[in-house]
Short mmCIF file of C-alpha atoms and ligand atoms in Angstrom, two decimals:
data_model
loop_
_atom_site.label_atom_id
_atom_site.label_comp_id
_atom_site.label_asym_id
_atom_site.label_seq_id
_atom_site.Cartn_x
_atom_site.Cartn_y
_atom_site.Cartn_z
CA UNK A 891 16.02 30.87 9.65
CA UNK A 892 13.93 29.95 6.60
CA UNK A 893 12.36 26.50 6.57
CA UNK A 894 14.47 24.10 4.52
CA UNK A 895 12.77 23.15 1.27
CA UNK A 896 12.41 19.43 2.09
CA UNK A 897 10.18 20.17 5.14
CA UNK A 898 7.94 22.53 3.17
CA UNK A 899 7.63 19.92 0.45
CA UNK A 900 6.85 17.17 2.97
CA UNK A 901 4.13 19.33 4.55
CA UNK A 902 2.74 20.07 1.09
CA UNK A 903 2.57 16.32 0.32
CA UNK A 904 0.79 15.73 3.65
CA UNK A 905 -1.70 18.52 2.96
CA UNK A 906 -2.49 17.03 -0.45
CA UNK A 907 -2.90 13.49 0.79
CA UNK A 908 -4.47 13.99 4.24
CA UNK A 909 -6.54 17.14 3.72
CA UNK A 910 -7.34 16.90 -0.02
CA UNK A 911 -7.51 13.06 0.05
CA UNK A 912 -5.15 12.70 -2.89
CA UNK A 913 -3.56 9.29 -3.31
CA UNK A 914 -0.12 9.41 -1.62
CA UNK A 915 2.00 8.54 -4.67
CA UNK A 916 0.09 11.07 -6.79
CA UNK A 917 0.59 13.70 -4.05
CA UNK A 918 4.34 13.00 -4.00
CA UNK A 919 4.53 13.19 -7.81
CA UNK A 920 2.56 16.44 -8.00
CA UNK A 921 4.39 18.15 -5.14
CA UNK A 922 7.85 17.10 -6.30
CA UNK A 923 7.55 17.37 -10.09
CA UNK A 924 8.53 21.09 -10.21
CA UNK A 925 11.51 20.51 -7.87
CA UNK A 926 14.95 20.00 -9.42
CA UNK A 927 16.62 16.63 -8.75
CA UNK A 928 18.61 16.64 -5.51
CA UNK A 929 18.53 15.66 -1.85
CA UNK A 930 15.41 17.72 -1.03
CA UNK A 931 13.24 15.35 -3.05
CA UNK A 932 14.56 12.30 -1.23
CA UNK A 933 14.21 13.84 2.23
CA UNK A 934 10.71 15.20 1.53
CA UNK A 935 9.56 11.74 0.39
CA UNK A 936 11.15 10.06 3.40
CA UNK A 937 9.53 12.55 5.79
CA UNK A 938 6.08 12.24 4.22
CA UNK A 939 6.07 8.44 4.10
CA UNK A 940 7.77 8.11 7.50
CA UNK A 941 5.38 10.54 9.20
CA UNK A 942 2.35 8.76 7.71
CA UNK A 943 3.67 5.37 8.83
CA UNK A 944 4.29 6.63 12.37
CA UNK A 945 1.52 9.23 12.66
CA UNK A 946 -0.47 7.22 15.22
CA UNK A 947 2.50 6.84 17.56
CA UNK A 948 3.44 10.50 17.08
CA UNK A 949 -0.12 11.65 17.80
CA UNK A 950 -0.14 9.54 20.93
CA UNK A 951 3.06 11.25 22.10
CA UNK A 952 1.57 14.63 21.22
CA UNK A 953 -1.46 13.81 23.36
CA UNK A 954 0.94 13.30 26.25
CA UNK A 955 3.04 16.40 25.60
CA UNK A 956 0.42 19.03 24.73
CA UNK A 957 -1.68 20.64 27.47
CA UNK A 958 -4.87 20.71 25.33
CA UNK A 959 -4.34 18.28 22.47
CA UNK A 960 -7.96 18.52 21.29
CA UNK A 961 -7.86 22.31 21.11
CA UNK A 962 -4.46 22.60 19.45
CA UNK A 963 -4.42 23.92 15.89
CA UNK A 964 -4.08 21.17 13.27
CA UNK A 965 -1.22 22.98 11.52
CA UNK A 966 0.75 23.17 14.79
CA UNK A 967 0.21 19.43 15.30
CA UNK A 968 1.25 18.67 11.71
CA UNK A 969 4.49 20.70 11.92
CA UNK A 970 5.27 19.24 15.34
CA UNK A 971 4.50 15.76 14.01
CA UNK A 972 6.99 16.01 11.16
CA UNK A 973 9.60 17.48 13.52
CA UNK A 974 8.96 14.65 16.01
CA UNK A 975 9.41 12.12 13.22
CA UNK A 976 12.82 13.65 12.51
CA UNK A 977 13.82 13.64 16.18
CA UNK A 978 12.71 10.05 16.78
CA UNK A 979 13.63 8.33 13.53
CA UNK A 980 16.20 10.30 11.52
CA UNK A 981 19.55 10.08 13.24
CA UNK A 982 21.47 12.08 10.61
CA UNK A 983 19.72 15.38 11.38
CA UNK A 984 20.96 17.16 14.52
CA UNK A 985 18.22 17.89 17.07
CA UNK A 986 18.96 21.63 17.11
CA UNK A 987 18.40 21.84 13.33
CA UNK A 988 14.99 20.22 13.68
CA UNK A 989 13.95 22.51 16.55
CA UNK A 990 15.17 25.49 14.60
CA UNK A 991 13.12 24.95 11.41
CA UNK A 992 10.03 23.71 13.27
CA UNK A 993 9.83 26.63 15.70
CA UNK A 994 10.52 29.17 12.91
CA UNK A 995 7.81 27.67 10.74
CA UNK A 996 5.25 27.67 13.56
CA UNK A 997 6.06 31.35 14.20
CA UNK A 998 5.65 32.13 10.50
CA UNK A 999 2.38 30.19 10.07
CA UNK A 1000 0.87 31.03 13.49
CA UNK A 1001 2.58 33.38 15.92
CA UNK A 1002 5.38 33.80 18.44
CA UNK A 1003 3.29 32.35 21.31
CA UNK A 1004 2.68 29.17 19.32
CA UNK A 1005 6.36 29.13 18.44
CA UNK A 1006 7.13 28.95 22.17
CA UNK A 1007 4.59 26.13 22.58
CA UNK A 1008 6.28 24.22 19.75
CA UNK A 1009 9.68 24.75 21.31
CA UNK A 1010 8.37 23.51 24.68
CA UNK A 1011 6.79 20.35 23.20
CA UNK A 1012 9.89 19.38 21.23
CA UNK A 1013 12.17 19.98 24.22
CA UNK A 1014 9.85 17.88 26.42
CA UNK A 1015 10.12 15.08 23.87
CA UNK A 1016 13.90 15.30 23.96
CA UNK A 1017 13.82 15.17 27.78
CA UNK A 1018 12.04 11.79 27.58
CA UNK A 1019 15.28 10.46 26.14
CA UNK A 1020 15.09 6.94 24.73
CA UNK A 1021 11.81 5.98 26.45
CA UNK A 1022 9.44 6.71 23.49
CA UNK A 1023 11.52 4.40 21.28
CA UNK A 1024 10.45 1.35 23.30
CA UNK A 1025 7.06 -0.37 23.67
CA UNK A 1026 7.14 -0.23 27.51
CA UNK A 1027 6.50 3.49 27.42
CA UNK A 1028 3.22 2.97 25.51
CA UNK A 1029 2.24 -0.08 27.54
CA UNK A 1030 2.38 1.91 30.76
CA UNK A 1031 0.53 4.94 29.38
CA UNK A 1032 -2.36 3.25 27.57
CA UNK A 1033 -5.49 1.53 28.83
CA UNK A 1034 -5.99 -1.94 27.43
CA UNK A 1035 -4.15 -4.00 24.85
CA UNK A 1036 -5.92 -2.56 21.76
CA UNK A 1037 -5.00 0.99 22.72
CA UNK A 1038 -1.43 -0.01 23.35
CA UNK A 1039 -1.17 -1.76 19.94
CA UNK A 1040 -2.76 1.26 18.26
CA UNK A 1041 -0.22 3.65 19.83
CA UNK A 1042 2.94 1.57 19.44
CA UNK A 1043 2.14 0.28 15.95
CA UNK A 1044 0.66 3.57 14.81
CA UNK A 1045 -2.61 2.13 13.67
CA UNK A 1046 -6.25 3.22 14.09
CA UNK A 1047 -7.90 1.24 16.86
CA UNK A 1048 -10.80 -0.01 14.67
CA UNK A 1049 -8.25 -1.68 12.42
CA UNK A 1050 -6.38 -3.28 15.33
CA UNK A 1051 -9.73 -4.73 16.49
CA UNK A 1052 -10.63 -5.93 12.97
CA UNK A 1053 -7.34 -7.81 12.71
CA UNK A 1054 -7.46 -9.24 16.25
CA UNK A 1055 -10.98 -10.54 15.61
CA UNK A 1056 -10.18 -11.81 12.13
CA UNK A 1057 -6.67 -13.18 12.46
CA UNK A 1058 -5.75 -13.60 16.14
CA UNK A 1059 -2.98 -12.04 18.18
CA UNK A 1060 0.12 -13.53 16.60
CA UNK A 1061 -0.74 -12.66 13.00
CA UNK A 1062 -2.04 -9.23 14.03
CA UNK A 1063 1.36 -8.46 15.59
CA UNK A 1064 3.05 -9.49 12.34
CA UNK A 1065 0.68 -7.37 10.20
CA UNK A 1066 1.10 -4.37 12.49
CA UNK A 1067 4.89 -4.62 12.49
CA UNK A 1068 4.92 -4.92 8.68
CA UNK A 1069 2.66 -1.86 8.38
CA UNK A 1070 5.31 0.40 9.97
CA UNK A 1071 8.31 -1.11 8.19
CA UNK A 1072 9.59 0.10 4.82
CA UNK A 1073 8.91 -2.75 2.39
CA UNK A 1074 11.52 -4.10 -0.02
CA UNK A 1075 11.44 -2.97 -3.65
CA UNK A 1076 9.74 -5.44 -5.95
CA UNK A 1077 10.83 -6.21 -9.50
CA UNK A 1078 9.35 -8.48 -12.12
CA UNK A 1079 11.55 -9.68 -14.96
CA UNK A 1080 9.77 -9.85 -18.31
CA UNK A 1081 10.34 -13.52 -19.12
CA UNK A 1082 9.26 -12.89 -22.72
CA UNK A 1083 12.11 -10.40 -23.29
CA UNK A 1084 15.32 -11.42 -25.07
CA UNK A 1085 17.43 -10.20 -22.12
CA UNK A 1086 15.23 -11.86 -19.48
CA UNK A 1087 17.78 -14.43 -18.28
CA UNK A 1088 20.60 -11.93 -18.16
CA UNK A 1089 18.53 -9.49 -16.04
CA UNK A 1090 17.27 -12.32 -13.80
CA UNK A 1091 20.84 -13.58 -13.22
CA UNK A 1092 22.05 -10.08 -12.28
CA UNK A 1093 19.20 -9.66 -9.77
CA UNK A 1094 19.52 -13.02 -8.07
CA UNK A 1095 22.56 -12.26 -5.88
CA UNK A 1096 21.03 -8.92 -4.75
CA UNK A 1097 17.62 -10.25 -3.72
CA UNK A 1098 16.39 -10.86 -0.18
CA UNK A 1099 13.53 -13.00 -1.49
CA UNK A 1100 12.49 -14.18 -4.93
CA UNK A 1101 10.27 -16.32 -7.11
CA UNK A 1102 11.25 -17.59 -10.55
CA UNK A 1103 10.94 -14.18 -12.24
CA UNK A 1104 10.23 -11.88 -9.28
CA UNK A 1105 12.58 -10.28 -6.77
CA UNK A 1106 12.47 -8.31 -3.52
CA UNK A 1107 15.46 -5.99 -3.24
CA UNK A 1108 16.72 -3.90 -0.33
CA UNK A 1109 17.62 -1.16 -2.83
CA UNK A 1110 17.31 -0.35 -6.49
CA UNK A 1111 20.49 -1.23 -8.45
CA UNK A 1112 21.55 1.28 -11.15
CA UNK A 1113 21.29 -1.21 -14.03
CA UNK A 1114 17.53 -1.57 -13.46
CA UNK A 1115 16.77 1.87 -14.94
CA UNK A 1116 18.00 0.58 -18.30
CA UNK A 1117 16.12 -2.74 -17.87
CA UNK A 1118 12.87 -0.89 -17.13
CA UNK A 1119 13.40 1.44 -20.11
CA UNK A 1120 13.94 -1.44 -22.55
CA UNK A 1121 10.99 -3.46 -21.15
CA UNK A 1122 12.93 -6.34 -19.60
CA UNK A 1123 11.86 -5.39 -16.04
CA UNK A 1124 8.94 -3.77 -14.22
CA UNK A 1125 8.43 -2.53 -10.69
CA UNK A 1126 5.96 -4.81 -8.96
CA UNK A 1127 5.85 -6.01 -5.40
CA UNK A 1128 7.00 -9.59 -5.01
CA UNK A 1129 4.04 -10.32 -2.73
CA UNK A 1130 1.69 -9.34 -5.60
CA UNK A 1131 3.52 -11.71 -7.94
CA UNK A 1132 3.60 -14.55 -5.43
CA UNK A 1133 -0.13 -14.51 -4.79
CA UNK A 1134 -0.68 -15.13 -8.51
CA UNK A 1135 1.61 -18.18 -8.37
CA UNK A 1136 -0.05 -19.33 -5.15
CA UNK A 1137 -3.45 -19.46 -6.85
CA UNK A 1138 -2.09 -21.36 -9.81
CA UNK A 1139 -1.92 -18.64 -12.48
CA UNK A 1140 0.15 -20.99 -14.66
CA UNK A 1141 -2.85 -23.35 -15.01
CA UNK A 1142 -5.55 -20.81 -15.83
CA UNK A 1143 -7.00 -21.39 -19.29
CA UNK A 1144 -6.74 -18.56 -21.86
CA UNK A 1145 -8.21 -16.24 -22.91
CA UNK A 1146 -8.21 -14.43 -19.57
CA UNK A 1147 -10.50 -11.44 -19.04
CA UNK A 1148 -8.69 -9.18 -16.56
CA UNK A 1149 -11.78 -7.18 -15.56
CA UNK A 1150 -10.14 -4.79 -13.05
CA UNK A 1151 -6.92 -4.36 -14.98
CA UNK A 1152 -6.04 -0.83 -13.84
CA UNK A 1153 -2.64 0.19 -15.22
CA UNK A 1154 -1.93 -3.41 -16.12
CA UNK A 1155 0.41 -4.59 -13.34
CA UNK A 1156 -1.06 -8.08 -13.32
CA UNK A 1157 -2.27 -7.97 -16.95
CA UNK A 1158 1.34 -8.05 -18.11
CA UNK A 1159 2.40 -10.54 -15.46
CA UNK A 1160 -0.16 -12.81 -17.13
CA UNK A 1161 0.93 -11.85 -20.65
CA UNK A 1162 4.59 -12.45 -19.84
CA UNK A 1163 3.62 -15.88 -18.51
CA UNK A 1164 2.16 -16.71 -21.91
CA UNK A 1165 -1.55 -16.02 -21.32
CA UNK A 1166 -3.72 -14.36 -23.89
CA UNK A 1167 -5.35 -11.50 -21.95
CA UNK A 1168 -8.08 -8.92 -22.54
CA UNK A 1169 -8.03 -6.00 -20.17
CA UNK A 1170 -10.94 -3.93 -18.95
CA UNK A 1171 -11.41 -1.38 -16.20
CA UNK A 1172 -13.86 1.31 -15.27
CA UNK A 1173 -11.13 3.94 -15.41
CA UNK A 1174 -10.14 5.11 -18.89
CA UNK A 1175 -7.10 7.03 -17.66
CA UNK A 1176 -5.66 3.83 -16.16
CA UNK A 1177 -6.39 1.93 -19.38
CA UNK A 1178 -4.38 4.51 -21.30
CA UNK A 1179 -1.46 3.89 -18.96
CA UNK A 1180 -2.00 0.15 -19.47
CA UNK A 1181 -1.62 0.57 -23.24
CA UNK A 1182 1.57 2.59 -22.73
CA UNK A 1183 2.89 -0.19 -20.48
CA UNK A 1184 2.11 -2.67 -23.25
CA UNK A 1185 4.17 -0.65 -25.72
CA UNK A 1186 7.11 -0.72 -23.30
CA UNK A 1187 6.82 -4.43 -22.57
CA UNK A 1188 6.10 -5.59 -26.12
CA UNK A 1189 2.43 -6.64 -25.80
CA UNK A 1190 -0.65 -5.42 -27.59
CA UNK A 1191 -3.40 -6.41 -25.16
CA UNK A 1192 -6.98 -5.55 -26.21
CA UNK A 1193 -8.24 -3.05 -23.64
CA UNK A 1194 -11.71 -1.58 -23.23
CA UNK A 1195 -13.68 0.34 -20.67
CA UNK A 1196 -16.25 -1.71 -18.77
CA UNK A 1197 -17.94 -1.56 -15.43
CA UNK A 1198 -17.26 -4.85 -13.64
CA UNK A 1199 -20.83 -5.21 -12.42
CA UNK A 1200 -22.04 -5.21 -16.01
CA UNK A 1201 -23.87 -5.23 -18.27
CA UNK A 1202 -21.30 -7.17 -20.31
CA UNK A 1203 -21.54 -7.79 -24.04
CA UNK A 1204 -18.52 -9.82 -25.10
CA UNK A 1205 -18.23 -11.38 -28.54
CA UNK A 1206 -16.20 -14.29 -27.18
CA UNK A 1207 -16.35 -16.22 -23.92
CA UNK A 1208 -13.33 -15.88 -21.63
CA UNK A 1209 -12.01 -19.14 -20.20
CA UNK A 1210 -10.76 -17.35 -17.10
CA UNK A 1211 -12.11 -14.23 -15.43
CA UNK A 1212 -9.47 -12.58 -13.29
CA UNK A 1213 -10.66 -10.05 -10.72
CA UNK A 1214 -8.06 -7.92 -8.97
CA UNK A 1215 -10.94 -6.16 -7.29
CA UNK A 1216 -11.11 -2.68 -5.77
CA UNK A 1217 -10.55 -3.31 -2.07
CA UNK A 1218 -9.75 -1.53 1.19
CA UNK A 1219 -5.97 -1.91 0.67
CA UNK A 1220 -5.29 -2.84 4.30
CA UNK A 1221 -2.61 -5.33 3.21
CA UNK A 1222 -0.38 -2.71 1.62
CA UNK A 1223 -0.12 -0.11 4.38
CA UNK A 1224 3.68 -0.27 4.40
CA UNK A 1225 3.74 1.10 0.84
CA UNK A 1226 0.60 3.22 1.12
CA UNK A 1227 0.47 4.42 4.75
CA UNK A 1228 -2.04 7.17 3.92
CA UNK A 1229 -4.72 4.48 3.59
CA UNK A 1230 -4.88 3.75 7.30
CA UNK A 1231 -5.75 7.39 8.06
CA UNK A 1232 -8.40 7.65 5.35
CA UNK A 1233 -10.14 4.30 5.31
CA UNK A 1234 -13.15 3.72 7.55
CA UNK A 1235 -15.01 0.56 8.54
CA UNK A 1236 -17.96 1.96 6.48
CA UNK A 1237 -15.81 2.10 3.30
CA UNK A 1238 -14.96 -1.57 3.79
CA UNK A 1239 -18.66 -2.49 3.86
CA UNK A 1240 -19.27 -0.54 0.61
CA UNK A 1241 -16.35 -2.33 -1.05
CA UNK A 1242 -17.66 -5.73 0.04
CA UNK A 1243 -20.90 -4.91 -1.85
CA UNK A 1244 -19.09 -3.71 -4.96
CA UNK A 1245 -16.87 -6.83 -5.01
CA UNK A 1246 -19.95 -9.01 -4.68
CA UNK A 1247 -21.61 -7.27 -7.65
CA UNK A 1248 -18.47 -7.64 -9.79
CA UNK A 1249 -18.17 -11.32 -8.85
CA UNK A 1250 -21.82 -11.95 -9.74
CA UNK A 1251 -21.71 -10.22 -13.13
CA UNK A 1252 -18.40 -11.64 -14.31
CA UNK A 1253 -18.98 -15.20 -13.06
CA UNK A 1254 -22.00 -15.26 -15.38
CA UNK A 1255 -19.63 -14.81 -18.35
CA UNK A 1256 -18.00 -18.20 -17.78
CA UNK A 1257 -18.96 -21.53 -19.32
CA UNK A 1258 -18.49 -24.91 -17.73
CA UNK A 1259 -14.78 -25.58 -17.02
CA UNK A 1260 -14.02 -21.83 -16.82
CA UNK A 1261 -11.93 -20.37 -13.98
CA UNK A 1262 -12.78 -17.47 -11.73
CA UNK A 1263 -9.73 -15.97 -10.01
CA UNK A 1264 -10.14 -13.35 -7.28
CA UNK A 1265 -7.40 -11.25 -5.66
CA UNK A 1266 -7.33 -8.44 -3.10
CA UNK A 1267 -4.52 -6.51 -1.42
CA UNK A 1268 -6.37 -6.33 1.85
CA UNK A 1269 -6.50 -7.96 5.26
CA UNK A 1270 -10.21 -8.08 5.91
CA UNK A 1271 -11.97 -11.47 6.07
CA UNK A 1272 -15.23 -9.96 4.75
CA UNK A 1273 -13.52 -8.93 1.52
CA UNK A 1274 -11.47 -12.12 1.35
CA UNK A 1275 -12.39 -15.61 2.52
CA UNK A 1276 -15.92 -14.68 3.62
CA UNK A 1277 -16.62 -13.04 0.28
CA UNK A 1278 -15.62 -16.27 -1.48
CA UNK A 1279 -17.46 -18.41 1.04
CA UNK A 1280 -20.69 -16.45 0.45
CA UNK A 1281 -20.16 -16.66 -3.33
CA UNK A 1282 -19.81 -20.46 -3.30
CA UNK A 1283 -22.91 -20.74 -1.09
CA UNK A 1284 -24.88 -18.73 -3.65
CA UNK A 1285 -23.27 -20.61 -6.55
CA UNK A 1286 -22.90 -24.33 -5.94
CA UNK A 1287 -21.94 -24.64 -9.63
CA UNK A 1288 -18.53 -23.20 -8.63
CA UNK A 1289 -15.92 -25.26 -6.75
CA UNK A 1290 -13.22 -23.48 -4.82
CA UNK A 1291 -9.89 -24.95 -6.02
CA UNK A 1292 -7.40 -22.95 -4.00
CA UNK A 1293 -7.21 -20.05 -1.58
CA UNK A 1294 -4.01 -18.36 -0.45
CA UNK A 1295 -2.85 -15.47 1.69
CA UNK A 1296 0.61 -13.87 1.82
CA UNK A 1297 2.65 -15.36 4.61
CA UNK A 1298 4.04 -12.84 7.14
CA UNK A 1299 7.13 -15.07 7.57
CA UNK A 1300 8.21 -14.13 4.04
CA UNK A 1301 8.90 -10.59 5.27
CA UNK A 1302 7.70 -8.96 2.05
CA UNK A 1303 5.80 -6.32 4.01
CA UNK A 1304 2.63 -6.62 1.90
CA UNK A 1305 -0.32 -9.00 2.11
CA UNK A 1306 -2.55 -10.28 -0.65
CA UNK A 1307 -5.41 -12.73 -0.64
CA UNK A 1308 -6.35 -14.89 -3.60
CA UNK A 1309 -8.84 -17.58 -4.53
CA UNK A 1310 -9.50 -19.56 -7.66
CA UNK A 1311 -12.75 -21.35 -8.45
CA UNK A 1312 -13.86 -23.56 -11.33
CA UNK A 1313 -17.30 -23.58 -12.89
CA UNK A 1314 -18.49 -27.20 -12.94
C1 LIG B 1983 -6.61 -3.28 -7.29
S1 LIG B 1983 -6.85 -2.21 -8.61
C2 LIG B 1983 -6.25 -3.13 -9.96
C3 LIG B 1983 -4.77 -3.19 -10.06
C4 LIG B 1983 -4.28 -3.83 -11.35
N1 LIG B 1983 -4.91 -5.12 -11.58
C5 LIG B 1983 -2.79 -4.01 -11.30
O1 LIG B 1983 -2.29 -5.11 -11.03
O2 LIG B 1983 -2.09 -3.00 -11.57
C6 LIG B 1983 -8.56 -2.27 -8.82
C7 LIG B 1983 -9.03 -1.67 -10.14
O3 LIG B 1983 -10.44 -1.82 -10.17
C8 LIG B 1983 -10.96 -0.72 -10.90
N2 LIG B 1983 -12.38 -0.61 -10.56
C9 LIG B 1983 -12.97 0.03 -9.55
N3 LIG B 1983 -14.30 -0.13 -9.60
C10 LIG B 1983 -14.56 -0.88 -10.67
C11 LIG B 1983 -15.73 -1.37 -11.26
N4 LIG B 1983 -16.92 -1.12 -10.74
N5 LIG B 1983 -15.62 -2.10 -12.38
C12 LIG B 1983 -14.42 -2.36 -12.93
N6 LIG B 1983 -13.25 -1.92 -12.41
C13 LIG B 1983 -13.34 -1.19 -11.30
C14 LIG B 1983 -10.12 0.44 -10.48
O4 LIG B 1983 -10.15 1.45 -11.49
C15 LIG B 1983 -8.74 -0.22 -10.33
O5 LIG B 1983 -8.00 -0.03 -11.49
#
């Protein structure tokens, strides 16, 4: 039997993102763009995201089921991993169909002997029955609590330890559970658009959580395609929107310099809320996308390339500097599960330095009374509260007004940190 297209596509996405280190969404877009619309695209995306979310648990099971896990070829493990994801998590695909494509593909890519190994591993998994679907199985087969959490919640052990040390057991459990759960879809209504109230009123009854103009939806309603096209709505996680409210975005004085504006997600959140914004970023390609977003949403935001750590030469002084800084992304693993398999503790230290340099250079742009707002999408105290703590120690002329962190009880699946300071 030939391998169904969706599995080949999923393996191609995984090769791009895990082996070539491409960003997951870009890997999905590149792998799927030549494929005609249809169910293969949906299944390939589900397999790639699902496998990446559960890769740690799957690898733990593989270590139990393979005779020599460390000497097994990576391609065999990858094919088995995707097949195991199907067997454990996708109830609509019959087991025999999964075994069939996986064993055929291993034979094609390796050889008949490896095909028999693959068949044996997958049948051993099926013989375990329901056991691997419950935490007890992992508790009894791991040594120590960290290893158990890493296996059950499919998370690298260094990250489990970072969270336990930084946030304690209860919040770590909540972060870990969120990291393996598909997050809701976020929408922001463009409050400056003539149809804003109509779109907001249609979304309200469908939402599982909301703010005044933001919504978290279990699925994407058909009418939103039109709303996005006409500029009355934008995809944006509700947790990202809420952190901006939590650090008092409404009170920030204009003009705001959004110095890590990227494609403009938060630039236009600010514009829609009535702020006058200038956008800058180190990445010209993202700034081009930001300008295209402006055309869709009805804003002409001045945008220019600048390195956050300076040197800066602005003709006018911003009254607020907003920094949505480059960070380790450990708060958005549910939407970007590739990050947990790529990020290292060393990268986090490098990012802490870069954030510090950006803070130093941009804080110097402010005059007395100016605001400095800082946001990350990570769960790492060194990049969050300790970064701000160190900044205020170095700069007693700044007073911390508010700090906030996404609350796991909101069940938005993503976690942001924010702080706002005023220059005295
Ligand atoms: C978290 S993203 C910003 C997301 C964006 N604010 C949004 O809401 O869509 C961080 C941004 O920082 C930019 N960046 C990275 N290093 C930078 C630097 N040294 N100076 C300025 N921007 C930088 C990246 O290009 C990226 O767009």
